[in-house]
Coordinates of C-alpha atoms and ligand atoms in Angstrom, one line a residue:
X1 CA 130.8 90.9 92.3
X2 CA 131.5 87.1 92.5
X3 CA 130.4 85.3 88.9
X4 CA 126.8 84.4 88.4
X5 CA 127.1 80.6 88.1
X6 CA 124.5 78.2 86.3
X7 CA 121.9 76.0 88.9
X8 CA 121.8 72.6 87.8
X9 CA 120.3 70.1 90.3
X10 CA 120.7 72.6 93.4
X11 CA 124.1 72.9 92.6
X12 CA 125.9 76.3 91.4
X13 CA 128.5 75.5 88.6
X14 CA 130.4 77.0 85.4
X15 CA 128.9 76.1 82.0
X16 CA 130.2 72.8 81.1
X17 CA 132.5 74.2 78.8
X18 CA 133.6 76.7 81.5
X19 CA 132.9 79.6 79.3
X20 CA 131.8 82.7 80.0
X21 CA 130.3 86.1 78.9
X22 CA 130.1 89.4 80.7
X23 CA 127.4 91.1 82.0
X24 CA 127.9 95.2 81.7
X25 CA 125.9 98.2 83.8
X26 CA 124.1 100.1 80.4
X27 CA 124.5 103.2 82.5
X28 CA 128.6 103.4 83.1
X29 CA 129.7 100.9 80.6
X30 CA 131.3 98.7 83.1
X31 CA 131.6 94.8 83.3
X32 CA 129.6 93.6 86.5
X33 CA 131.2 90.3 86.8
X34 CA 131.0 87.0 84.3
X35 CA 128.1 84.6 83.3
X36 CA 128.3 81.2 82.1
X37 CA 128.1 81.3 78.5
X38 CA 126.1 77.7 77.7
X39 CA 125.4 75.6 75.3
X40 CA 123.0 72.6 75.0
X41 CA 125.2 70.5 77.2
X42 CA 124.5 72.4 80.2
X43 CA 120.4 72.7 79.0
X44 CA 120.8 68.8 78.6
X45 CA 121.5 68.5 82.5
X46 CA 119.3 70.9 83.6
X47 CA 116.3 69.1 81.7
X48 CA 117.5 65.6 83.3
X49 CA 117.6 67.1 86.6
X50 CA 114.4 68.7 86.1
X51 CA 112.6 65.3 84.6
X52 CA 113.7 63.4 87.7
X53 CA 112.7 65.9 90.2
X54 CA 109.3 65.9 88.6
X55 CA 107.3 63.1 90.1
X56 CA 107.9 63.7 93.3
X57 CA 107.3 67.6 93.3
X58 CA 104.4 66.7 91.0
X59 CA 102.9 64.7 93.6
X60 CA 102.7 67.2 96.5
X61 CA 99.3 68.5 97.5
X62 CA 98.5 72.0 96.1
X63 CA 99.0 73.3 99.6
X64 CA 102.5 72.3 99.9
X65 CA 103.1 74.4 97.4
X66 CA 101.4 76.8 97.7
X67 CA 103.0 77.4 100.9
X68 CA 106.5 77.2 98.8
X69 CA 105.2 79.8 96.8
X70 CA 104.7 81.8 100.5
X71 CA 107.9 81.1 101.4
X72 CA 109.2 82.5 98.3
X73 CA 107.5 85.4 98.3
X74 CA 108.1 86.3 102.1
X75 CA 112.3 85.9 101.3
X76 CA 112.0 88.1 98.5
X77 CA 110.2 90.8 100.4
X78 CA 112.9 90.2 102.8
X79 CA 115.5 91.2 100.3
X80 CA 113.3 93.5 98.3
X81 CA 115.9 96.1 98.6
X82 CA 118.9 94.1 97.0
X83 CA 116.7 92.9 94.5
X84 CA 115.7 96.7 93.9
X85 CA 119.8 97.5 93.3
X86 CA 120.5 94.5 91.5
X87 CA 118.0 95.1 89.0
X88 CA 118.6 98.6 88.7
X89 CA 122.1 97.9 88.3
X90 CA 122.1 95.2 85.6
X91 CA 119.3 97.1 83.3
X92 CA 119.9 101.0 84.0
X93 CA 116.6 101.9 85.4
X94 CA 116.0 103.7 88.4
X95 CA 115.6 102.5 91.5
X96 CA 112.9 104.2 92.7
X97 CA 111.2 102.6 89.8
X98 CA 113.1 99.1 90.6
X99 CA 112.0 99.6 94.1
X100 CA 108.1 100.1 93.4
X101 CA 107.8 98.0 90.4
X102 CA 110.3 95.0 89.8
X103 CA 111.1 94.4 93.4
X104 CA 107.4 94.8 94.3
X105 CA 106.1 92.8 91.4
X106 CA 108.3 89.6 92.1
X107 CA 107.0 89.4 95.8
X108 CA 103.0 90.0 94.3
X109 CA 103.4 87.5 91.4
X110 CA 104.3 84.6 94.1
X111 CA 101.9 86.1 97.0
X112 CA 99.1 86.5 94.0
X113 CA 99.4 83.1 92.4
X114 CA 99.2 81.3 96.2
X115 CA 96.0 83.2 97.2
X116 CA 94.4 82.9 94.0
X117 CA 95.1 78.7 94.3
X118 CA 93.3 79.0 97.4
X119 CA 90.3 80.5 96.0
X120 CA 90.0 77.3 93.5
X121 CA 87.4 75.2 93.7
X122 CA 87.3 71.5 92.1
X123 CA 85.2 72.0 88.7
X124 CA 82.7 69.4 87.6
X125 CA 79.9 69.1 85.3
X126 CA 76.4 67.3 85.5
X127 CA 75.0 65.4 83.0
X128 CA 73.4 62.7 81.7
X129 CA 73.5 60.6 84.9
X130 CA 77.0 61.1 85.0
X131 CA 79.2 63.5 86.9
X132 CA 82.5 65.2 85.1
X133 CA 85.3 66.0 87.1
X134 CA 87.8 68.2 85.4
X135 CA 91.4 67.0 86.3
X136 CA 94.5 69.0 86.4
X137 CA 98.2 67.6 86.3
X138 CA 101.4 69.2 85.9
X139 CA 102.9 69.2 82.2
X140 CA 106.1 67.6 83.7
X141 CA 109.1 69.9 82.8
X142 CA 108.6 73.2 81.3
X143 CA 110.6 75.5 79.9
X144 CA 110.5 79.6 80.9
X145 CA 112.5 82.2 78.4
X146 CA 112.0 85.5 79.8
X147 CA 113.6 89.3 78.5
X148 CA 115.5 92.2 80.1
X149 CA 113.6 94.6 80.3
X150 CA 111.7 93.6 83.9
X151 CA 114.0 90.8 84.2
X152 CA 112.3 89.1 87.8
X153 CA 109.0 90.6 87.0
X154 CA 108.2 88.5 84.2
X155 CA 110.4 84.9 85.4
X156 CA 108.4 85.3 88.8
X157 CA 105.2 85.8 87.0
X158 CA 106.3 82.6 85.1
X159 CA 107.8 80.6 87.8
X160 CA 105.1 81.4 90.2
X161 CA 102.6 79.5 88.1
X162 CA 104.8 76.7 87.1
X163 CA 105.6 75.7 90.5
X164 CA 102.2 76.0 91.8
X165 CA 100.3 73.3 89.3
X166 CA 103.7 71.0 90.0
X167 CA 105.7 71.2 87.1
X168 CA 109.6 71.4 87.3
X169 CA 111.6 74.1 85.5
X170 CA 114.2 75.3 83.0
X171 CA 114.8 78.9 83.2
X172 CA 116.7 81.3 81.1
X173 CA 116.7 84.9 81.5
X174 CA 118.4 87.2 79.2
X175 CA 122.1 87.3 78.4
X176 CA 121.7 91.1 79.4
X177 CA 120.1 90.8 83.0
X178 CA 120.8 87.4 84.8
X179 CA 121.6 89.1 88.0
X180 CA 118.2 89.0 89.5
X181 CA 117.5 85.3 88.5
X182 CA 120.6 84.1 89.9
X183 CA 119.4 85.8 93.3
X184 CA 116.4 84.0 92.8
X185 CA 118.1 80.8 92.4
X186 CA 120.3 81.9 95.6
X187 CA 117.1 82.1 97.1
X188 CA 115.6 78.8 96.2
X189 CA 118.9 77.0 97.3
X190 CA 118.4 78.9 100.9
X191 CA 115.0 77.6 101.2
X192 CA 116.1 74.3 100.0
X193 CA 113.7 73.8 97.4
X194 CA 114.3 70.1 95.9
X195 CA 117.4 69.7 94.3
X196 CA 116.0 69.9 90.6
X197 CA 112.9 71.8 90.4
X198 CA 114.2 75.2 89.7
X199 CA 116.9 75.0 87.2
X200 CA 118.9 78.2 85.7
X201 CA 120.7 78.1 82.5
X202 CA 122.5 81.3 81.6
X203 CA 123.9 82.5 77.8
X204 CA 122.7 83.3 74.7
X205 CA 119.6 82.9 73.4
X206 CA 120.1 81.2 70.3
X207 CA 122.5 78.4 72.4
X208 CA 120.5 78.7 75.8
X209 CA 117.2 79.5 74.6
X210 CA 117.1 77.6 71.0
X211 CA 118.4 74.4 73.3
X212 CA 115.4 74.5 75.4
X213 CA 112.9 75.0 73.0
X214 CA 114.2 72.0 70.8
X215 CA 114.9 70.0 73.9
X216 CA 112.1 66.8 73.6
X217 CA 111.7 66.7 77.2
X218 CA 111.0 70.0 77.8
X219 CA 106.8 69.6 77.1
X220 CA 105.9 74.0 77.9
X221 CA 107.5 77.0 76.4
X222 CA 106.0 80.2 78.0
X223 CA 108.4 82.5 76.1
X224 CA 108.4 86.4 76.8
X225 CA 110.6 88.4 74.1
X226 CA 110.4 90.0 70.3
X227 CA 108.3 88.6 67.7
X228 CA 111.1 87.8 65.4
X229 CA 112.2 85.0 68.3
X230 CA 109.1 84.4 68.9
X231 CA 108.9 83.0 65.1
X232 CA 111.6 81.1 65.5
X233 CA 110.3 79.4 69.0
X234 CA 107.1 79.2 67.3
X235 CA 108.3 77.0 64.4
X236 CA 110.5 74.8 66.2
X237 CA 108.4 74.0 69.1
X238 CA 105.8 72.9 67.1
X239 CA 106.9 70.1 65.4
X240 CA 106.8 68.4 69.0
X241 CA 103.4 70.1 69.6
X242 CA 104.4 71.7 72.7
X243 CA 102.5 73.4 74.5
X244 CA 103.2 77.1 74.1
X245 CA 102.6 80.9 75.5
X246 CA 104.0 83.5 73.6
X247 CA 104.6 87.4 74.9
X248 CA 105.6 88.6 72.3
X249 CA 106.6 92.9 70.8
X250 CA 104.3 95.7 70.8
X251 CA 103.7 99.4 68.7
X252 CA 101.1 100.7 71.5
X253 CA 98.4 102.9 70.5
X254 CA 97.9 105.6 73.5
X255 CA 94.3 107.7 72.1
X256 CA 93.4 110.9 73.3
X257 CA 89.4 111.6 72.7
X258 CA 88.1 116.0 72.3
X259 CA 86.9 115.7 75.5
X260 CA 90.2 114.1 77.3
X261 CA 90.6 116.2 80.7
X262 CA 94.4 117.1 79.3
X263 CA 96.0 118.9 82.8
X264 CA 94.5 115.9 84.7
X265 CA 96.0 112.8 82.5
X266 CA 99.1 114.4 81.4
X267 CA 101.3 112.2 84.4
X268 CA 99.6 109.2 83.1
X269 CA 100.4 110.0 79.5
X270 CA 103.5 110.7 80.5
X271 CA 104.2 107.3 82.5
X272 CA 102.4 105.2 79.5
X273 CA 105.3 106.8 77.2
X274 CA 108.2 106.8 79.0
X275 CA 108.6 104.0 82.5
X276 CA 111.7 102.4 82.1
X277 CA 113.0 104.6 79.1
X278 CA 109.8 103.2 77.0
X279 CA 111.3 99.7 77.3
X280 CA 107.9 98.2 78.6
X281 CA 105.9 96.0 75.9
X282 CA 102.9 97.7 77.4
X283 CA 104.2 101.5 76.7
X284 CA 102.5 103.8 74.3
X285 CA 104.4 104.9 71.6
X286 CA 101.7 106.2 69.2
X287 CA 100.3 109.1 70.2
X288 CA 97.0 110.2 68.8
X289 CA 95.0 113.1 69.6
X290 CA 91.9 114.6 68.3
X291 CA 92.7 117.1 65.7
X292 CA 90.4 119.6 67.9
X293 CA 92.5 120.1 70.6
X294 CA 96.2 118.4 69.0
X295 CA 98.0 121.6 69.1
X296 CA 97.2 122.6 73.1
X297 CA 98.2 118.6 73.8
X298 CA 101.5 118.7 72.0
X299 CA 102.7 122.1 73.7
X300 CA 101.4 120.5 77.3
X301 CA 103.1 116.9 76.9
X302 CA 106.1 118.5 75.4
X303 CA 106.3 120.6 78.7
X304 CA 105.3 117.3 81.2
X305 CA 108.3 115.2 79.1
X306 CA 110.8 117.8 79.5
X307 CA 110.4 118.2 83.3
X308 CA 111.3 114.6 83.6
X309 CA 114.3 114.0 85.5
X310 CA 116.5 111.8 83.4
X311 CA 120.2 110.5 84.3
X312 CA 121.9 108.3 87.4
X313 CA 119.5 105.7 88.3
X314 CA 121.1 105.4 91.5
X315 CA 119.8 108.6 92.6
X316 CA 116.2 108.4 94.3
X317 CA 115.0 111.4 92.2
X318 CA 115.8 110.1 88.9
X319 CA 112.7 109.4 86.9
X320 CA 114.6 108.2 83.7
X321 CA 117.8 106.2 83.3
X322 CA 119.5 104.4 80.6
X323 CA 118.3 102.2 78.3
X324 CA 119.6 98.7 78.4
X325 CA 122.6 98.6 76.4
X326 CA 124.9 100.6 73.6
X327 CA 123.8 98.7 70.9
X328 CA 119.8 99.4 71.9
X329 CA 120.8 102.6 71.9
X330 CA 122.1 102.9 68.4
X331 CA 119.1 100.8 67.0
X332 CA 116.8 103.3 69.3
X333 CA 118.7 106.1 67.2
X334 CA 118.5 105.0 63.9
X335 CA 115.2 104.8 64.2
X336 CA 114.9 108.6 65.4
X337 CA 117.1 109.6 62.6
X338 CA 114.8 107.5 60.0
X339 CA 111.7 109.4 61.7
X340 CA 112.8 112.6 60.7
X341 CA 114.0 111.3 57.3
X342 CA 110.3 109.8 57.0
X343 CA 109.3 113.6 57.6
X344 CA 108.8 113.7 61.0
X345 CA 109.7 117.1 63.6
X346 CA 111.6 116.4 66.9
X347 CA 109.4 118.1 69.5
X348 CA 111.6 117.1 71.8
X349 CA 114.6 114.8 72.3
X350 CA 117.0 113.5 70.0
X351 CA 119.9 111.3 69.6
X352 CA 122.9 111.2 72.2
X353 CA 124.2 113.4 70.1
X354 CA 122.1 116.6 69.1
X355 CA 120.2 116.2 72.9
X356 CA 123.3 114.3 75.1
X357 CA 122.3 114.1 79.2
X358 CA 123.8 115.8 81.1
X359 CA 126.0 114.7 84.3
X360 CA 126.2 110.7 83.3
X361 CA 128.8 108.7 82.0
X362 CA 130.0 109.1 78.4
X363 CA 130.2 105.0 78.7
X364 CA 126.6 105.3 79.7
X365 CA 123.6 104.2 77.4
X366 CA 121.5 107.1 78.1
X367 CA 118.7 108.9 75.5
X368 CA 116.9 111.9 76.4
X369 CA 112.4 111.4 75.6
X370 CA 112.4 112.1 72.6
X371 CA 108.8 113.2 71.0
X372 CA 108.2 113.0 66.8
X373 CA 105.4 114.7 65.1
X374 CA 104.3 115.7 62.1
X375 CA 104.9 111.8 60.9
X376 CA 102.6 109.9 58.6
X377 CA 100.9 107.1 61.1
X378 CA 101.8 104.4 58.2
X379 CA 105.1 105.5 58.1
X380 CA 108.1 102.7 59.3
X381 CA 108.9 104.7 62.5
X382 CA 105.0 105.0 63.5
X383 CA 104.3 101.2 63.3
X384 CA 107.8 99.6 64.0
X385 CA 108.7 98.3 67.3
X386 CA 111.4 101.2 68.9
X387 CA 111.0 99.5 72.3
X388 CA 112.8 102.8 73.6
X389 CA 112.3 106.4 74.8
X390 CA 110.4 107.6 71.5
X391 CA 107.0 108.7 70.7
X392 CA 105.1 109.9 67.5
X393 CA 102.0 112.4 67.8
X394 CA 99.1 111.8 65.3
X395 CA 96.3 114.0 64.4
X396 CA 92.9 112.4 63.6
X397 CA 89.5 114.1 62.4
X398 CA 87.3 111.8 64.0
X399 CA 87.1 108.5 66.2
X400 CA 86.6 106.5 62.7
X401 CA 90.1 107.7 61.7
X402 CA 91.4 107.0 65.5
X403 CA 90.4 103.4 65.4
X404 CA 91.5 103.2 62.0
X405 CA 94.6 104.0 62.7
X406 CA 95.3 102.4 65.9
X407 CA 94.6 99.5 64.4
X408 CA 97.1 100.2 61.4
X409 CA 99.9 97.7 62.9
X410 CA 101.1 94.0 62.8
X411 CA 100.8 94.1 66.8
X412 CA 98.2 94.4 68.8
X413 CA 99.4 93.8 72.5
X414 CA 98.0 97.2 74.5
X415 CA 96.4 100.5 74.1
X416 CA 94.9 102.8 76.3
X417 CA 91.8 105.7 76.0
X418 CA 91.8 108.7 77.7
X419 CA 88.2 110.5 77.8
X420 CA 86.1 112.7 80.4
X421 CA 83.3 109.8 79.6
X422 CA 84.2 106.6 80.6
X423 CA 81.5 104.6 78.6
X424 CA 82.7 106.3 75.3
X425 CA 86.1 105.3 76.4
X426 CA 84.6 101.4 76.9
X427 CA 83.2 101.9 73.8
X428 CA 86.2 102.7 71.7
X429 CA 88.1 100.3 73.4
X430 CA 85.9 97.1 71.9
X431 CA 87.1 98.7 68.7
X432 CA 91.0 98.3 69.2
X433 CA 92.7 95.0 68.2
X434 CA 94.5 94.5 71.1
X435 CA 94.8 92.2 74.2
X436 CA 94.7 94.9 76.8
X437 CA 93.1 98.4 76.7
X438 CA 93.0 100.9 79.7
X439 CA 90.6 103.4 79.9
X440 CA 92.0 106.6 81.6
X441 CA 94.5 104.7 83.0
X442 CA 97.9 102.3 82.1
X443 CA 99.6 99.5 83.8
X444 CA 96.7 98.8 86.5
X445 CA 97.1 95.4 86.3
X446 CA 94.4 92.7 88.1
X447 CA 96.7 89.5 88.2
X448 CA 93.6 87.8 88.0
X449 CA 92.9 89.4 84.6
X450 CA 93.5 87.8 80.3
X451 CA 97.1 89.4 79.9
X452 CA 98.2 88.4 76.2
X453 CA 98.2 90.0 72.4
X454 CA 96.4 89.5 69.6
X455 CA 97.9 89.7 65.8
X456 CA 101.9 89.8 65.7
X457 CA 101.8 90.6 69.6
X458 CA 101.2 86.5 71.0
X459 CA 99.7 83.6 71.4
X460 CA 97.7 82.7 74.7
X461 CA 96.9 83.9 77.6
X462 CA 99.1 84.6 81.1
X463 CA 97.3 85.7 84.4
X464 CA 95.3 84.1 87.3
X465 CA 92.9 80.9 85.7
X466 CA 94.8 81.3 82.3
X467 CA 98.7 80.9 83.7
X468 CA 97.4 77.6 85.8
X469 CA 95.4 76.4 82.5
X470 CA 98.6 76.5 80.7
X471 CA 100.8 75.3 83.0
X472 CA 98.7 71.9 83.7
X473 CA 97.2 69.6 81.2
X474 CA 93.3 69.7 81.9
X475 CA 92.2 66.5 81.7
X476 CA 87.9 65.4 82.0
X477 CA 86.9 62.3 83.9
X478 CA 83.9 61.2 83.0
X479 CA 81.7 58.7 86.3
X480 CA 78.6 57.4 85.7
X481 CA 76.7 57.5 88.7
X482 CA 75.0 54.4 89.8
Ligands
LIG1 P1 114.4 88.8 72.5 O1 113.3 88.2 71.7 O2 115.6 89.2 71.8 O3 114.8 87.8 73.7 C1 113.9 87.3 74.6 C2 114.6 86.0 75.2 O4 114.7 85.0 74.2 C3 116.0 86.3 75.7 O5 116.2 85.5 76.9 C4 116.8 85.8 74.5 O6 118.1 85.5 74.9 C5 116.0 84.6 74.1 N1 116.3 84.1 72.8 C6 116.9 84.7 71.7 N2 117.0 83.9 70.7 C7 116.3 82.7 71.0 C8 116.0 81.5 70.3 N3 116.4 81.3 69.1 N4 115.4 80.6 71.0 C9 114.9 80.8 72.2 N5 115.2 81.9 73.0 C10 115.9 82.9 72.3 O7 113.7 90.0 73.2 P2 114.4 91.1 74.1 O8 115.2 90.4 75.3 O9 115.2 92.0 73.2 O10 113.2 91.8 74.8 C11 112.5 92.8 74.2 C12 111.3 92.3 73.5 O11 110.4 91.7 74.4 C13 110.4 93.4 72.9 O12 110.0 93.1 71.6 C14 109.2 93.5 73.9 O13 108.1 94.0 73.3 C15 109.1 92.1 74.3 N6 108.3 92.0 75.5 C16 107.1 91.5 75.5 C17 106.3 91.4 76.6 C18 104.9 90.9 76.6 O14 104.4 90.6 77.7 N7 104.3 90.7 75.5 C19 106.8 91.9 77.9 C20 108.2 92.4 77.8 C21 108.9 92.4 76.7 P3 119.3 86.6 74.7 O15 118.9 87.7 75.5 O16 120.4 85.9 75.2 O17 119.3 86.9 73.2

């Protein structure tokens, strides 16, 4: 594959300092081709660029641009397929799962964002013989930091936004997966967006992405990541008072109420647990189950993990792949080996070692779902980010103790309730400190809808009315009538 280059001013180009890095596929090991590796030089030019393209994308109507935003989205449904394979390529996933979810998403997050604008009305307020109009401009140039986990997912569900209330962009994806960003970019440059308002920067995060926080021009951070960055973007953005969203990590309470219909959620659970090898900030990864009926769930959710089909992604019947990298997957085994030091009982699973998959590359990242019990729901494993193919089960006496104990973390960014009586399952779900709960269901997502964490898990609010709020400064103008 030809090298992924930086896109600076609608031009493709090496780091200034024409260094690079390599980007690997997790599942065979191998290097996919070279990435700029840059440094604030290069974050320096895409910022210029992006300030002087500003005014004059600022100053289009909404509807030209929200027809870019059409555009967008009609050439990446176009190419939905090679952004399915590129996708699965640089993160290990499947591609049946790239195909329906990544490749999907990207194409709904610009579609969404464009139909949504058009459903806007102008607001104002009466009062006092005077009429308030509330007035939205773009922030100017803003700055989107986005993971590797759904790498175009989440910088489409940024970009889309950003574009759309006229700001002008610096974007860095992860180090891990730029493939699909730089096919945006490729895309942007076919439609010949303005030379400036989409700008790429590739390369570490603490040279990329610590640039373009710190950068004083740069007047929006909507960061997606860890909450140990998230810290460190936290604290140096706001010296400068910029304006900030942060995504941040997630320990995912997934609550399973006496009267849960078990054979009929069992997929569901199994899908909340284990999409994309549990790398999704929105999977489950605590388990807990009313002590009534703990032991028939554990024997039927050992059985639905096990039939999962883990190993090539490249093959359409693969359900599981790799994880994202060698190194996640020794952090993802440490912390299996301290869950059984804490006391926990492999149900089923294990490290690379004791459970290896069988039929994939030795070079490969891969990790079998892997299912603790047994574990106090204090304990380190039980409330620590794993971000990986690991679940604990917890048994509780009563929904006191459930709420209790899904509350019993620094994060609060999902959940989800499973009942056979949906208002108890409302109910419980005003109990749980977290941004998002489903009730007998996961990952159906409104894009109209508050998506955000509370506690260790965020700050704002991304989605429909919330993502344009934070990507323009709302401004009141105050006329007195005559
Ligand atoms: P990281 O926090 O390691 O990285 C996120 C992004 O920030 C990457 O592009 C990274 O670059 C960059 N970065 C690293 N250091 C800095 C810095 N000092 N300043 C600015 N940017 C920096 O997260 P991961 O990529 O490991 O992603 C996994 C995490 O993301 C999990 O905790 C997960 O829960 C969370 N997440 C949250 C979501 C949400 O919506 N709340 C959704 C998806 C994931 P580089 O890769 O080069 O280090």
């Amino acid at each position: 594959m030809e090298p992924v280059l930086n896109y600076i001013n609608g031009t493709f180009q090496p780091a200034a300092s024409g260094h690079t890095l390599e980007t690997v596929n997790p599942a065979t090991g191998q290097v996919i081709t070279t990435v700029p590796r840059s440094a604030a030089r290069d974050v320096a030019d895409a910022t210029q660029a992006a300030k002087a393209a500003a005014p004059a994308w600022g100053a289009r109507t909404m509807e030209e641009r929200i027809e870019w935003l059409e555009r967008i989205a009609d050439a990446l449904e176009a190419e939905a397929e090679t952004v399915a394979q590129l996708e699965s390529l640089d993160t290990g996933k499947p591609i049946a799962l790239a195909r329906r979810v990544d490749a999907a998403r990207s194409v709904a997050n610009f579609r969404f964002f464009a139909t949504y604008a058009r459903e806007q009305t102008v607001q104002t307020f009466t009062a006092h013989g005077a009429i308030n109009h509330v007035h939205r401009s773009p922030v100017g140039v803003v700055g989107l930091i986005t993971p590797w986990n759904l790498p175009l997912y989440l910088l489409s569900w940024k970009v889309a936004p950003a574009l759309l209330m006229g700001n002008t962009i610096v974007a860095k994806p992860s180090e891990l997966t730029p493939l699909t960003a730089d096919f945006l970019a490729k895309t942007l440059d076919r439609l010949e967006l303005p030379p400036g308002v989409f700008n790429l920067v590739h390369g570490y995060g603490p040279d990329v992405g610590q640039a373009i926080v710190e950068h004083p021009d740069i007047r929006a951070i909507s960061f997606t990541g860890g909450t140990a960055t998230g810290k460190i973007v936290a604290a140096t953005a706001a010296p400068m008072f910029k304006k900030l969203s942060l995504e941040l990590g997630g320990k995912n309470a997934t609550v399973v109420l006496d009267d849960a219909p078990l054979d009929d959620i069992m997929d569901g659970l199994v899908r909340a647990s284990f999409t994309n090898s549990g790398q999704v900030c929105l999977c489950g990864s605590r388990i807990l189950v009313d002590a009534s009926i703990y032991e028939t769930f554990a024997t039927k959710f050992v059985s639905a993990v096990e039939a999962l089909t883990v190993g090539d992604p490249t093959l359409d019947e693969t359900q599981m792949g790799s994880v994202i990298s060698k190194d996640h997957q020794a952090k993802v085994e440490s912390y299996i080996r301290l869950g059984l030091e804490e006391g926990g009982v492999l149900l089923t699973g294990g490290t690379s070692e004791t459970a290896p998959v069988d039929g994939v590359s030795t070079e490969g990242a891969f990790l079998r779902p892997t299912v603790l019990a047994n574990l106090d729901a204090s304990c380190r494993t039980a409330t620590e980010e794993i971000f990986g193919p690991v679940v604990t089960l917890h048994a509780f006496a009563n929904e006191e103790e459930a709420v209790a104990m899904a509350n019993n973390t620094e994060y609060g960014l999902a959940g989800s309730v499973w009942t056979a009586d949906t208002a108890r399952g409302h109910a419980f779900a005003q109990r749980m400190e977290t941004g998002i709960v489903w009730v007998n269901t996961w990952l159906n997502r409104d894009l109209r809808t508050p998506f955000g964490g509370v506690k260790q898990s965020g700050v704002g609010r991304e989605g429909g009315a919330w993502s344009m709020g934070f990507f323009s400064e709302i401004t009141n103008i105050c006329v007195q009538q005559p």
